[in-house]
JSON list of C-alpha atoms and ligand atoms in Angstrom, two decimals:
[
{"chain": "O", "resi": 5, "resn": "MET", "atom": "CA", "xyz": [1.12, -17.21, 8.32]},
{"chain": "O", "resi": 6, "resn": "SER", "atom": "CA", "xyz": [-1.37, -17.65, 5.63]},
{"chain": "O", "resi": 7, "resn": "TYR", "atom": "CA", "xyz": [-3.30, -14.52, 5.04]},
{"chain": "O", "resi": 8, "resn": "GLN", "atom": "CA", "xyz": [-7.04, -14.28, 3.67]},
{"chain": "O", "resi": 9, "resn": "HIS", "atom": "CA", "xyz": [-8.85, -11.16, 2.54]},
{"chain": "O", "resi": 10, "resn": "GLN", "atom": "CA", "xyz": [-11.39, -9.83, 5.35]},
{"chain": "O", "resi": 11, "resn": "TYR", "atom": "CA", "xyz": [-13.69, -7.06, 6.17]},
{"chain": "O", "resi": 12, "resn": "ILE", "atom": "CA", "xyz": [-13.40, -5.18, 10.08]},
{"chain": "O", "resi": 13, "resn": "ASP", "atom": "CA", "xyz": [-15.84, -7.24, 11.20]},
{"chain": "O", "resi": 14, "resn": "GLY", "atom": "CA", "xyz": [-14.03, -10.43, 10.68]},
{"chain": "O", "resi": 15, "resn": "THR", "atom": "CA", "xyz": [-16.21, -12.16, 7.98]},
{"chain": "O", "resi": 16, "resn": "HIS", "atom": "CA", "xyz": [-13.86, -13.54, 5.49]},
{"chain": "O", "resi": 17, "resn": "ILE", "atom": "CA", "xyz": [-14.24, -12.08, 2.13]},
{"chain": "O", "resi": 18, "resn": "HIS", "atom": "CA", "xyz": [-14.32, -14.71, -0.39]},
{"chain": "O", "resi": 19, "resn": "TYR", "atom": "CA", "xyz": [-11.91, -13.52, -3.53]},
{"chain": "O", "resi": 20, "resn": "PRO", "atom": "CA", "xyz": [-8.48, -15.06, -3.14]},
{"chain": "O", "resi": 21, "resn": "LEU", "atom": "CA", "xyz": [-5.55, -13.16, -2.96]},
{"chain": "O", "resi": 22, "resn": "GLY", "atom": "CA", "xyz": [-4.34, -12.05, -5.98]},
{"chain": "O", "resi": 23, "resn": "LYS", "atom": "CA", "xyz": [-1.06, -9.40, -6.98]},
{"chain": "O", "resi": 24, "resn": "VAL", "atom": "CA", "xyz": [-0.97, -6.20, -5.31]},
{"chain": "O", "resi": 25, "resn": "VAL", "atom": "CA", "xyz": [-0.27, -3.62, -7.51]},
{"chain": "O", "resi": 26, "resn": "CYS", "atom": "CA", "xyz": [1.86, -0.59, -6.07]},
{"chain": "O", "resi": 27, "resn": "ILE", "atom": "CA", "xyz": [2.47, 3.43, -7.18]},
{"chain": "O", "resi": 28, "resn": "GLY", "atom": "CA", "xyz": [5.53, 4.68, -6.36]},
{"chain": "O", "resi": 29, "resn": "ARG", "atom": "CA", "xyz": [5.96, 8.77, -5.59]},
{"chain": "O", "resi": 30, "resn": "ASN", "atom": "CA", "xyz": [2.43, 9.36, -5.60]},
{"chain": "O", "resi": 31, "resn": "TYR", "atom": "CA", "xyz": [3.12, 12.37, -2.95]},
{"chain": "O", "resi": 32, "resn": "ALA", "atom": "CA", "xyz": [5.04, 15.09, -4.01]},
{"chain": "O", "resi": 33, "resn": "GLU", "atom": "CA", "xyz": [6.18, 15.33, -0.19]},
{"chain": "O", "resi": 34, "resn": "HIS", "atom": "CA", "xyz": [7.54, 11.97, 0.20]},
{"chain": "O", "resi": 35, "resn": "ALA", "atom": "CA", "xyz": [9.32, 12.30, -3.47]},
{"chain": "O", "resi": 36, "resn": "LYS", "atom": "CA", "xyz": [11.21, 14.67, -1.76]},
{"chain": "O", "resi": 37, "resn": "GLU", "atom": "CA", "xyz": [12.10, 13.39, 1.43]},
{"chain": "O", "resi": 38, "resn": "LEU", "atom": "CA", "xyz": [13.92, 10.69, -0.68]},
{"chain": "O", "resi": 39, "resn": "ASN", "atom": "CA", "xyz": [15.98, 13.08, -2.77]},
{"chain": "O", "resi": 40, "resn": "ASN", "atom": "CA", "xyz": [13.76, 11.46, -5.49]},
{"chain": "O", "resi": 41, "resn": "PRO", "atom": "CA", "xyz": [12.02, 13.61, -9.18]},
{"chain": "O", "resi": 42, "resn": "VAL", "atom": "CA", "xyz": [8.36, 13.45, -8.76]},
{"chain": "O", "resi": 43, "resn": "PRO", "atom": "CA", "xyz": [7.68, 11.13, -11.83]},
{"chain": "O", "resi": 44, "resn": "THR", "atom": "CA", "xyz": [5.75, 12.49, -15.03]},
{"chain": "O", "resi": 45, "resn": "GLU", "atom": "CA", "xyz": [4.47, 8.82, -15.73]},
{"chain": "O", "resi": 46, "resn": "PRO", "atom": "CA", "xyz": [3.06, 6.70, -12.84]},
{"chain": "O", "resi": 47, "resn": "LEU", "atom": "CA", "xyz": [5.77, 4.74, -11.71]},
{"chain": "O", "resi": 48, "resn": "LEU", "atom": "CA", "xyz": [4.36, 1.33, -11.03]},
{"chain": "O", "resi": 49, "resn": "PHE", "atom": "CA", "xyz": [5.61, -1.99, -9.27]},
{"chain": "O", "resi": 50, "resn": "ILE", "atom": "CA", "xyz": [3.94, -5.66, -8.18]},
{"chain": "O", "resi": 51, "resn": "LYS", "atom": "CA", "xyz": [4.20, -7.56, -4.83]},
{"chain": "O", "resi": 52, "resn": "PRO", "atom": "CA", "xyz": [3.73, -10.92, -5.32]},
{"chain": "O", "resi": 53, "resn": "GLY", "atom": "CA", "xyz": [0.92, -12.51, -2.96]},
{"chain": "O", "resi": 54, "resn": "SER", "atom": "CA", "xyz": [3.37, -14.39, -0.90]},
{"chain": "O", "resi": 55, "resn": "CYS", "atom": "CA", "xyz": [4.80, -11.01, 0.84]},
{"chain": "O", "resi": 56, "resn": "VAL", "atom": "CA", "xyz": [1.23, -10.33, 2.26]},
{"chain": "O", "resi": 57, "resn": "VAL", "atom": "CA", "xyz": [0.70, -10.83, 5.93]},
{"chain": "O", "resi": 58, "resn": "PRO", "atom": "CA", "xyz": [-2.53, -9.72, 7.94]},
{"chain": "O", "resi": 59, "resn": "LEU", "atom": "CA", "xyz": [-1.72, -6.83, 10.41]},
{"chain": "O", "resi": 60, "resn": "GLY", "atom": "CA", "xyz": [-3.07, -8.97, 12.98]},
{"chain": "O", "resi": 61, "resn": "GLY", "atom": "CA", "xyz": [-1.36, -8.30, 16.72]},
{"chain": "O", "resi": 62, "resn": "GLY", "atom": "CA", "xyz": [1.67, -8.01, 14.69]},
{"chain": "O", "resi": 63, "resn": "PHE", "atom": "CA", "xyz": [4.17, -9.05, 11.84]},
{"chain": "O", "resi": 64, "resn": "LYS", "atom": "CA", "xyz": [7.85, -9.70, 12.05]},
{"chain": "O", "resi": 65, "resn": "ILE", "atom": "CA", "xyz": [10.17, -7.98, 9.79]},
{"chain": "O", "resi": 66, "resn": "PRO", "atom": "CA", "xyz": [13.79, -9.22, 8.18]},
{"chain": "O", "resi": 67, "resn": "THR", "atom": "CA", "xyz": [16.73, -7.73, 10.57]},
{"chain": "O", "resi": 68, "resn": "GLU", "atom": "CA", "xyz": [20.01, -8.78, 8.47]},
{"chain": "O", "resi": 69, "resn": "ARG", "atom": "CA", "xyz": [19.74, -6.92, 5.38]},
{"chain": "O", "resi": 70, "resn": "GLY", "atom": "CA", "xyz": [19.67, -3.14, 6.46]},
{"chain": "O", "resi": 71, "resn": "SER", "atom": "CA", "xyz": [16.49, -1.29, 7.62]},
{"chain": "O", "resi": 72, "resn": "VAL", "atom": "CA", "xyz": [12.77, -1.84, 7.31]},
{"chain": "O", "resi": 73, "resn": "HIS", "atom": "CA", "xyz": [11.26, 1.40, 6.23]},
{"chain": "O", "resi": 74, "resn": "TYR", "atom": "CA", "xyz": [7.44, 1.86, 7.02]},
{"chain": "O", "resi": 75, "resn": "GLU", "atom": "CA", "xyz": [5.67, 3.50, 3.91]},
{"chain": "O", "resi": 76, "resn": "ALA", "atom": "CA", "xyz": [1.81, 3.91, 5.42]},
{"chain": "O", "resi": 77, "resn": "GLU", "atom": "CA", "xyz": [-1.24, 3.24, 2.59]},
{"chain": "O", "resi": 78, "resn": "ILE", "atom": "CA", "xyz": [-4.06, 3.29, 1.76]},
{"chain": "O", "resi": 79, "resn": "ALA", "atom": "CA", "xyz": [-5.01, 0.02, 0.08]},
{"chain": "O", "resi": 80, "resn": "VAL", "atom": "CA", "xyz": [-7.40, -0.85, -2.24]},
{"chain": "O", "resi": 81, "resn": "LEU", "atom": "CA", "xyz": [-9.09, -4.05, -2.27]},
{"chain": "O", "resi": 82, "resn": "LEU", "atom": "CA", "xyz": [-10.50, -4.95, -6.12]},
{"chain": "O", "resi": 83, "resn": "GLY", "atom": "CA", "xyz": [-13.45, -7.03, -5.82]},
{"chain": "O", "resi": 84, "resn": "LYS", "atom": "CA", "xyz": [-14.72, -7.45, -9.36]},
{"chain": "O", "resi": 85, "resn": "ALA", "atom": "CA", "xyz": [-12.33, -7.90, -12.50]},
{"chain": "O", "resi": 86, "resn": "LEU", "atom": "CA", "xyz": [-11.54, -4.76, -14.81]},
{"chain": "O", "resi": 87, "resn": "SER", "atom": "CA", "xyz": [-11.07, -4.24, -18.35]},
{"chain": "O", "resi": 88, "resn": "THR", "atom": "CA", "xyz": [-8.29, -3.18, -20.33]},
{"chain": "O", "resi": 89, "resn": "HIS", "atom": "CA", "xyz": [-9.60, 0.45, -20.37]},
{"chain": "O", "resi": 90, "resn": "PRO", "atom": "CA", "xyz": [-12.22, 0.40, -17.62]},
{"chain": "O", "resi": 91, "resn": "THR", "atom": "CA", "xyz": [-14.55, 3.61, -17.18]},
{"chain": "O", "resi": 92, "resn": "GLU", "atom": "CA", "xyz": [-14.88, 5.83, -13.90]},
{"chain": "O", "resi": 93, "resn": "GLU", "atom": "CA", "xyz": [-17.72, 4.49, -13.49]},
{"chain": "O", "resi": 94, "resn": "GLU", "atom": "CA", "xyz": [-16.21, 0.41, -13.63]},
{"chain": "O", "resi": 95, "resn": "VAL", "atom": "CA", "xyz": [-13.40, 1.28, -10.79]},
{"chain": "O", "resi": 96, "resn": "LEU", "atom": "CA", "xyz": [-15.86, 2.59, -8.47]},
{"chain": "O", "resi": 97, "resn": "ASP", "atom": "CA", "xyz": [-17.75, -0.85, -9.53]},
{"chain": "O", "resi": 98, "resn": "ALA", "atom": "CA", "xyz": [-14.94, -2.92, -8.89]},
{"chain": "O", "resi": 99, "resn": "ILE", "atom": "CA", "xyz": [-13.84, -1.07, -5.67]},
{"chain": "O", "resi": 100, "resn": "SER", "atom": "CA", "xyz": [-14.81, -3.99, -2.92]},
{"chain": "O", "resi": 101, "resn": "GLY", "atom": "CA", "xyz": [-13.07, -1.98, 0.25]},
{"chain": "O", "resi": 102, "resn": "PHE", "atom": "CA", "xyz": [-10.16, -0.19, 1.64]},
{"chain": "O", "resi": 103, "resn": "ALA", "atom": "CA", "xyz": [-7.61, -0.88, 4.36]},
{"chain": "O", "resi": 104, "resn": "PRO", "atom": "CA", "xyz": [-4.80, 0.82, 5.85]},
{"chain": "O", "resi": 105, "resn": "ALA", "atom": "CA", "xyz": [-1.57, -1.36, 5.11]},
{"chain": "O", "resi": 106, "resn": "LEU", "atom": "CA", "xyz": [2.22, -1.08, 4.94]},
{"chain": "O", "resi": 107, "resn": "ASP", "atom": "CA", "xyz": [4.22, -1.24, 1.88]},
{"chain": "O", "resi": 108, "resn": "LEU", "atom": "CA", "xyz": [7.82, -2.61, 3.48]},
{"chain": "O", "resi": 109, "resn": "THR", "atom": "CA", "xyz": [11.02, -2.06, 1.89]},
{"chain": "O", "resi": 110, "resn": "LEU", "atom": "CA", "xyz": [14.89, -2.58, 2.95]},
{"chain": "O", "resi": 111, "resn": "ARG", "atom": "CA", "xyz": [15.83, 0.68, 1.98]},
{"chain": "O", "resi": 112, "resn": "GLU", "atom": "CA", "xyz": [19.41, 0.45, 1.81]},
{"chain": "O", "resi": 113, "resn": "VAL", "atom": "CA", "xyz": [18.65, -2.18, -0.41]},
{"chain": "O", "resi": 114, "resn": "GLN", "atom": "CA", "xyz": [16.76, -0.40, -2.54]},
{"chain": "O", "resi": 115, "resn": "THR", "atom": "CA", "xyz": [19.05, 2.31, -2.62]},
{"chain": "O", "resi": 116, "resn": "ARG", "atom": "CA", "xyz": [21.86, 0.20, -4.04]},
{"chain": "O", "resi": 117, "resn": "LEU", "atom": "CA", "xyz": [19.16, -0.91, -6.49]},
{"chain": "O", "resi": 118, "resn": "LYS", "atom": "CA", "xyz": [18.51, 2.47, -7.31]},
{"chain": "O", "resi": 119, "resn": "GLU", "atom": "CA", "xyz": [21.72, 3.08, -8.08]},
{"chain": "O", "resi": 120, "resn": "LYS", "atom": "CA", "xyz": [22.31, 0.54, -10.39]},
{"chain": "O", "resi": 121, "resn": "GLY", "atom": "CA", "xyz": [19.18, 0.63, -12.10]},
{"chain": "O", "resi": 122, "resn": "LEU", "atom": "CA", "xyz": [18.17, -2.89, -11.12]},
{"chain": "O", "resi": 123, "resn": "PRO", "atom": "CA", "xyz": [14.50, -3.69, -10.42]},
{"chain": "O", "resi": 124, "resn": "TRP", "atom": "CA", "xyz": [13.63, -3.59, -6.92]},
{"chain": "O", "resi": 125, "resn": "GLU", "atom": "CA", "xyz": [12.02, -7.06, -5.55]},
{"chain": "O", "resi": 126, "resn": "LEU", "atom": "CA", "xyz": [14.88, -7.52, -3.51]},
{"chain": "O", "resi": 127, "resn": "ALA", "atom": "CA", "xyz": [14.06, -4.64, -1.52]},
{"chain": "O", "resi": 128, "resn": "LYS", "atom": "CA", "xyz": [10.05, -4.46, -2.40]},
{"chain": "O", "resi": 129, "resn": "SER", "atom": "CA", "xyz": [8.49, -7.82, -2.11]},
{"chain": "O", "resi": 130, "resn": "PHE", "atom": "CA", "xyz": [10.21, -10.18, 0.21]},
{"chain": "O", "resi": 131, "resn": "ASP", "atom": "CA", "xyz": [8.07, -12.61, 3.05]},
{"chain": "O", "resi": 132, "resn": "GLY", "atom": "CA", "xyz": [5.81, -10.06, 4.87]},
{"chain": "O", "resi": 133, "resn": "ALA", "atom": "CA", "xyz": [6.46, -6.88, 2.88]},
{"chain": "O", "resi": 134, "resn": "CYS", "atom": "CA", "xyz": [3.25, -6.08, 2.23]},
{"chain": "O", "resi": 135, "resn": "VAL", "atom": "CA", "xyz": [1.29, -5.75, 5.52]},
{"chain": "O", "resi": 136, "resn": "LEU", "atom": "CA", "xyz": [-2.93, -5.64, 5.33]},
{"chain": "O", "resi": 137, "resn": "ALA", "atom": "CA", "xyz": [-4.90, -4.64, 7.78]},
{"chain": "O", "resi": 138, "resn": "PRO", "atom": "CA", "xyz": [-9.21, -5.84, 7.44]},
{"chain": "O", "resi": 139, "resn": "PHE", "atom": "CA", "xyz": [-10.74, -4.35, 4.81]},
{"chain": "O", "resi": 140, "resn": "VAL", "atom": "CA", "xyz": [-13.99, -1.54, 4.96]},
{"chain": "O", "resi": 141, "resn": "SER", "atom": "CA", "xyz": [-16.82, -1.70, 2.83]},
{"chain": "O", "resi": 142, "resn": "ALA", "atom": "CA", "xyz": [-16.10, 0.42, -0.35]},
{"chain": "O", "resi": 143, "resn": "SER", "atom": "CA", "xyz": [-19.99, 1.52, 0.58]},
{"chain": "O", "resi": 144, "resn": "ALA", "atom": "CA", "xyz": [-18.99, 3.86, 3.97]},
{"chain": "O", "resi": 145, "resn": "PHE", "atom": "CA", "xyz": [-16.94, 5.72, 1.40]},
{"chain": "O", "resi": 146, "resn": "SER", "atom": "CA", "xyz": [-18.47, 8.96, -0.38]},
{"chain": "O", "resi": 147, "resn": "ASP", "atom": "CA", "xyz": [-15.48, 10.85, -1.90]},
{"chain": "O", "resi": 148, "resn": "LEU", "atom": "CA", "xyz": [-12.03, 8.82, -2.81]},
{"chain": "O", "resi": 149, "resn": "THR", "atom": "CA", "xyz": [-9.91, 11.82, -2.97]},
{"chain": "O", "resi": 150, "resn": "ASP", "atom": "CA", "xyz": [-10.93, 12.24, 0.67]},
{"chain": "O", "resi": 151, "resn": "ILE", "atom": "CA", "xyz": [-9.51, 9.46, 2.45]},
{"chain": "O", "resi": 152, "resn": "GLY", "atom": "CA", "xyz": [-7.26, 10.22, 5.26]},
{"chain": "O", "resi": 153, "resn": "ILE", "atom": "CA", "xyz": [-4.50, 7.54, 6.03]},
{"chain": "O", "resi": 154, "resn": "ARG", "atom": "CA", "xyz": [-2.54, 8.22, 9.80]},
{"chain": "O", "resi": 155, "resn": "LEU", "atom": "CA", "xyz": [0.58, 5.61, 11.60]},
{"chain": "O", "resi": 156, "resn": "SER", "atom": "CA", "xyz": [2.06, 6.03, 14.39]},
{"chain": "O", "resi": 157, "resn": "ILE", "atom": "CA", "xyz": [4.41, 4.68, 16.27]},
{"chain": "O", "resi": 158, "resn": "ASN", "atom": "CA", "xyz": [4.91, 4.34, 20.09]},
{"chain": "O", "resi": 159, "resn": "GLY", "atom": "CA", "xyz": [2.59, 7.17, 20.16]},
{"chain": "O", "resi": 160, "resn": "ALA", "atom": "CA", "xyz": [4.01, 9.60, 18.10]},
{"chain": "O", "resi": 161, "resn": "VAL", "atom": "CA", "xyz": [2.33, 10.23, 14.65]},
{"chain": "O", "resi": 162, "resn": "ARG", "atom": "CA", "xyz": [4.91, 9.66, 11.90]},
{"chain": "O", "resi": 163, "resn": "GLN", "atom": "CA", "xyz": [2.82, 9.89, 8.75]},
{"chain": "O", "resi": 164, "resn": "ASP", "atom": "CA", "xyz": [-0.68, 11.42, 8.25]},
{"chain": "O", "resi": 165, "resn": "GLY", "atom": "CA", "xyz": [-2.12, 11.77, 4.97]},
{"chain": "O", "resi": 166, "resn": "ASN", "atom": "CA", "xyz": [-5.12, 12.03, 2.77]},
{"chain": "O", "resi": 167, "resn": "SER", "atom": "CA", "xyz": [-5.38, 11.46, -0.88]},
{"chain": "O", "resi": 168, "resn": "GLN", "atom": "CA", "xyz": [-6.13, 14.38, -1.68]},
{"chain": "O", "resi": 169, "resn": "SER", "atom": "CA", "xyz": [-2.65, 15.30, -2.17]},
{"chain": "O", "resi": 170, "resn": "MET", "atom": "CA", "xyz": [-2.17, 12.59, -4.49]},
{"chain": "O", "resi": 171, "resn": "LEU", "atom": "CA", "xyz": [-0.22, 12.90, -7.58]},
{"chain": "O", "resi": 172, "resn": "ASN", "atom": "CA", "xyz": [-2.63, 10.32, -9.51]},
{"chain": "O", "resi": 173, "resn": "PRO", "atom": "CA", "xyz": [-5.72, 10.14, -7.56]},
{"chain": "O", "resi": 174, "resn": "ILE", "atom": "CA", "xyz": [-6.93, 6.86, -6.51]},
{"chain": "O", "resi": 175, "resn": "VAL", "atom": "CA", "xyz": [-9.77, 6.16, -9.88]},
{"chain": "O", "resi": 176, "resn": "PRO", "atom": "CA", "xyz": [-7.53, 7.78, -12.51]},
{"chain": "O", "resi": 177, "resn": "MET", "atom": "CA", "xyz": [-4.25, 5.77, -11.07]},
{"chain": "O", "resi": 178, "resn": "ILE", "atom": "CA", "xyz": [-6.58, 2.46, -11.15]},
{"chain": "O", "resi": 179, "resn": "GLN", "atom": "CA", "xyz": [-7.41, 2.95, -15.07]},
{"chain": "O", "resi": 180, "resn": "TYR", "atom": "CA", "xyz": [-3.84, 3.48, -15.54]},
{"chain": "O", "resi": 181, "resn": "MET", "atom": "CA", "xyz": [-2.63, 0.24, -13.72]},
{"chain": "O", "resi": 182, "resn": "ALA", "atom": "CA", "xyz": [-5.23, -1.81, -15.86]},
{"chain": "O", "resi": 183, "resn": "ALA", "atom": "CA", "xyz": [-4.12, -0.60, -19.17]},
{"chain": "O", "resi": 184, "resn": "HIS", "atom": "CA", "xyz": [-0.71, -2.43, -17.78]},
{"chain": "O", "resi": 185, "resn": "PHE", "atom": "CA", "xyz": [-2.25, -5.41, -16.14]},
{"chain": "O", "resi": 186, "resn": "SER", "atom": "CA", "xyz": [-5.23, -7.66, -16.17]},
{"chain": "O", "resi": 187, "resn": "LEU", "atom": "CA", "xyz": [-6.55, -6.61, -12.97]},
{"chain": "O", "resi": 188, "resn": "HIS", "atom": "CA", "xyz": [-9.31, -9.43, -11.29]},
{"chain": "O", "resi": 189, "resn": "ALA", "atom": "CA", "xyz": [-10.95, -9.66, -7.94]},
{"chain": "O", "resi": 190, "resn": "GLY", "atom": "CA", "xyz": [-8.78, -10.12, -5.25]},
{"chain": "O", "resi": 191, "resn": "ASP", "atom": "CA", "xyz": [-6.36, -7.79, -5.95]},
{"chain": "O", "resi": 192, "resn": "VAL", "atom": "CA", "xyz": [-4.92, -5.27, -4.12]},
{"chain": "O", "resi": 193, "resn": "ILE", "atom": "CA", "xyz": [-3.75, -1.33, -5.11]},
{"chain": "O", "resi": 194, "resn": "MET", "atom": "CA", "xyz": [-1.53, 0.07, -2.83]},
{"chain": "O", "resi": 195, "resn": "THR", "atom": "CA", "xyz": [-1.61, 3.77, -3.52]},
{"chain": "O", "resi": 196, "resn": "GLY", "atom": "CA", "xyz": [1.39, 5.16, -2.46]},
{"chain": "O", "resi": 197, "resn": "THR", "atom": "CA", "xyz": [2.56, 6.79, 0.98]},
{"chain": "O", "resi": 198, "resn": "PRO", "atom": "CA", "xyz": [2.57, 10.70, 2.18]},
{"chain": "O", "resi": 199, "resn": "ALA", "atom": "CA", "xyz": [5.86, 12.05, 3.47]},
{"chain": "O", "resi": 200, "resn": "GLY", "atom": "CA", "xyz": [7.31, 10.88, 6.79]},
{"chain": "O", "resi": 201, "resn": "VAL", "atom": "CA", "xyz": [8.79, 7.43, 6.07]},
{"chain": "O", "resi": 202, "resn": "GLY", "atom": "CA", "xyz": [11.21, 5.87, 8.48]},
{"chain": "O", "resi": 203, "resn": "ALA", "atom": "CA", "xyz": [12.93, 2.95, 10.36]},
{"chain": "O", "resi": 204, "resn": "LEU", "atom": "CA", "xyz": [11.24, 0.32, 12.04]},
{"chain": "O", "resi": 205, "resn": "SER", "atom": "CA", "xyz": [12.66, -1.64, 14.77]},
{"chain": "O", "resi": 206, "resn": "VAL", "atom": "CA", "xyz": [11.69, -4.82, 16.44]},
{"chain": "O", "resi": 207, "resn": "GLY", "atom": "CA", "xyz": [9.30, -4.27, 19.82]},
{"chain": "O", "resi": 208, "resn": "ASP", "atom": "CA", "xyz": [7.56, -0.96, 18.12]},
{"chain": "O", "resi": 209, "resn": "GLU", "atom": "CA", "xyz": [4.03, -0.67, 18.62]},
{"chain": "O", "resi": 210, "resn": "LEU", "atom": "CA", "xyz": [2.19, 0.71, 15.70]},
{"chain": "O", "resi": 211, "resn": "VAL", "atom": "CA", "xyz": [-1.58, 2.46, 15.42]},
{"chain": "O", "resi": 212, "resn": "LEU", "atom": "CA", "xyz": [-2.13, 2.33, 11.72]},
{"chain": "O", "resi": 213, "resn": "GLU", "atom": "CA", "xyz": [-5.86, 4.21, 10.81]},
{"chain": "O", "resi": 214, "resn": "LEU", "atom": "CA", "xyz": [-7.52, 5.21, 7.97]},
{"chain": "O", "resi": 215, "resn": "PRO", "atom": "CA", "xyz": [-9.40, 8.16, 10.58]},
{"chain": "O", "resi": 216, "resn": "GLY", "atom": "CA", "xyz": [-12.72, 8.21, 11.24]},
{"chain": "O", "resi": 217, "resn": "VAL", "atom": "CA", "xyz": [-13.20, 4.94, 9.99]},
{"chain": "O", "resi": 218, "resn": "SER", "atom": "CA", "xyz": [-11.14, 2.03, 11.15]},
{"chain": "O", "resi": 219, "resn": "ARG", "atom": "CA", "xyz": [-8.24, 1.73, 13.84]},
{"chain": "O", "resi": 220, "resn": "PHE", "atom": "CA", "xyz": [-5.64, -1.05, 14.50]},
{"chain": "O", "resi": 221, "resn": "THR", "atom": "CA", "xyz": [-3.31, -1.94, 16.39]},
{"chain": "O", "resi": 222, "resn": "GLY", "atom": "CA", "xyz": [0.17, -3.88, 15.59]},
{"chain": "O", "resi": 223, "resn": "SER", "atom": "CA", "xyz": [3.37, -4.44, 17.02]},
{"chain": "O", "resi": 224, "resn": "VAL", "atom": "CA", "xyz": [7.16, -5.11, 15.18]},
{"chain": "O", "resi": 225, "resn": "LEU", "atom": "CA", "xyz": [8.17, -8.86, 16.31]},
{"chain": "R", "resi": 327, "resn": "ZN", "atom": "ZN1", "xyz": [5.15, 2.20, -0.52]}
]
């Protein structure tokens, strides 16, 4: 399924889909639940644009490579390129919008790769591994250190976090990312997942939301 960035009112956003820059273990409670140490510096990885699909009414998951874990995350859409060392104001000016998203992960595959010290692409970058909901304009957000993210599955809340618990808050995180990778309009930042990750099953009904801002439903096909 082809993907194009769009706002919650259905209008298309003209920036082309770029890459998805992600941070791992950005909430201490999530690092602990997977028995990972809390990193002393940001742990970054990139998902290619080819793995992005819209949440739409639903999305597919791989079924023959072990469990597929959901990781609900606040996604940030960039609407401008950033310099290598952007100021806080430049980062704020470059943010186009926010959406809830899923960083899907083949968890057993990732565990095997981690044990061998190998890169994570096989677990994190498969087609469909990044599920994005439509964005709400950044102008609707006054405090980036107080954005909620919540995922319910089959009526039960599984993840309920807030950006106030991030080890690396959104603006310094993007400054750190910009120092390592050129960031362009259309790139997406995935800001890490709070505790509560778990496996998805075909037929699961999801409600993915930035509480009080935007709310979407989708099923695992
Ligand atoms: Zn993640």
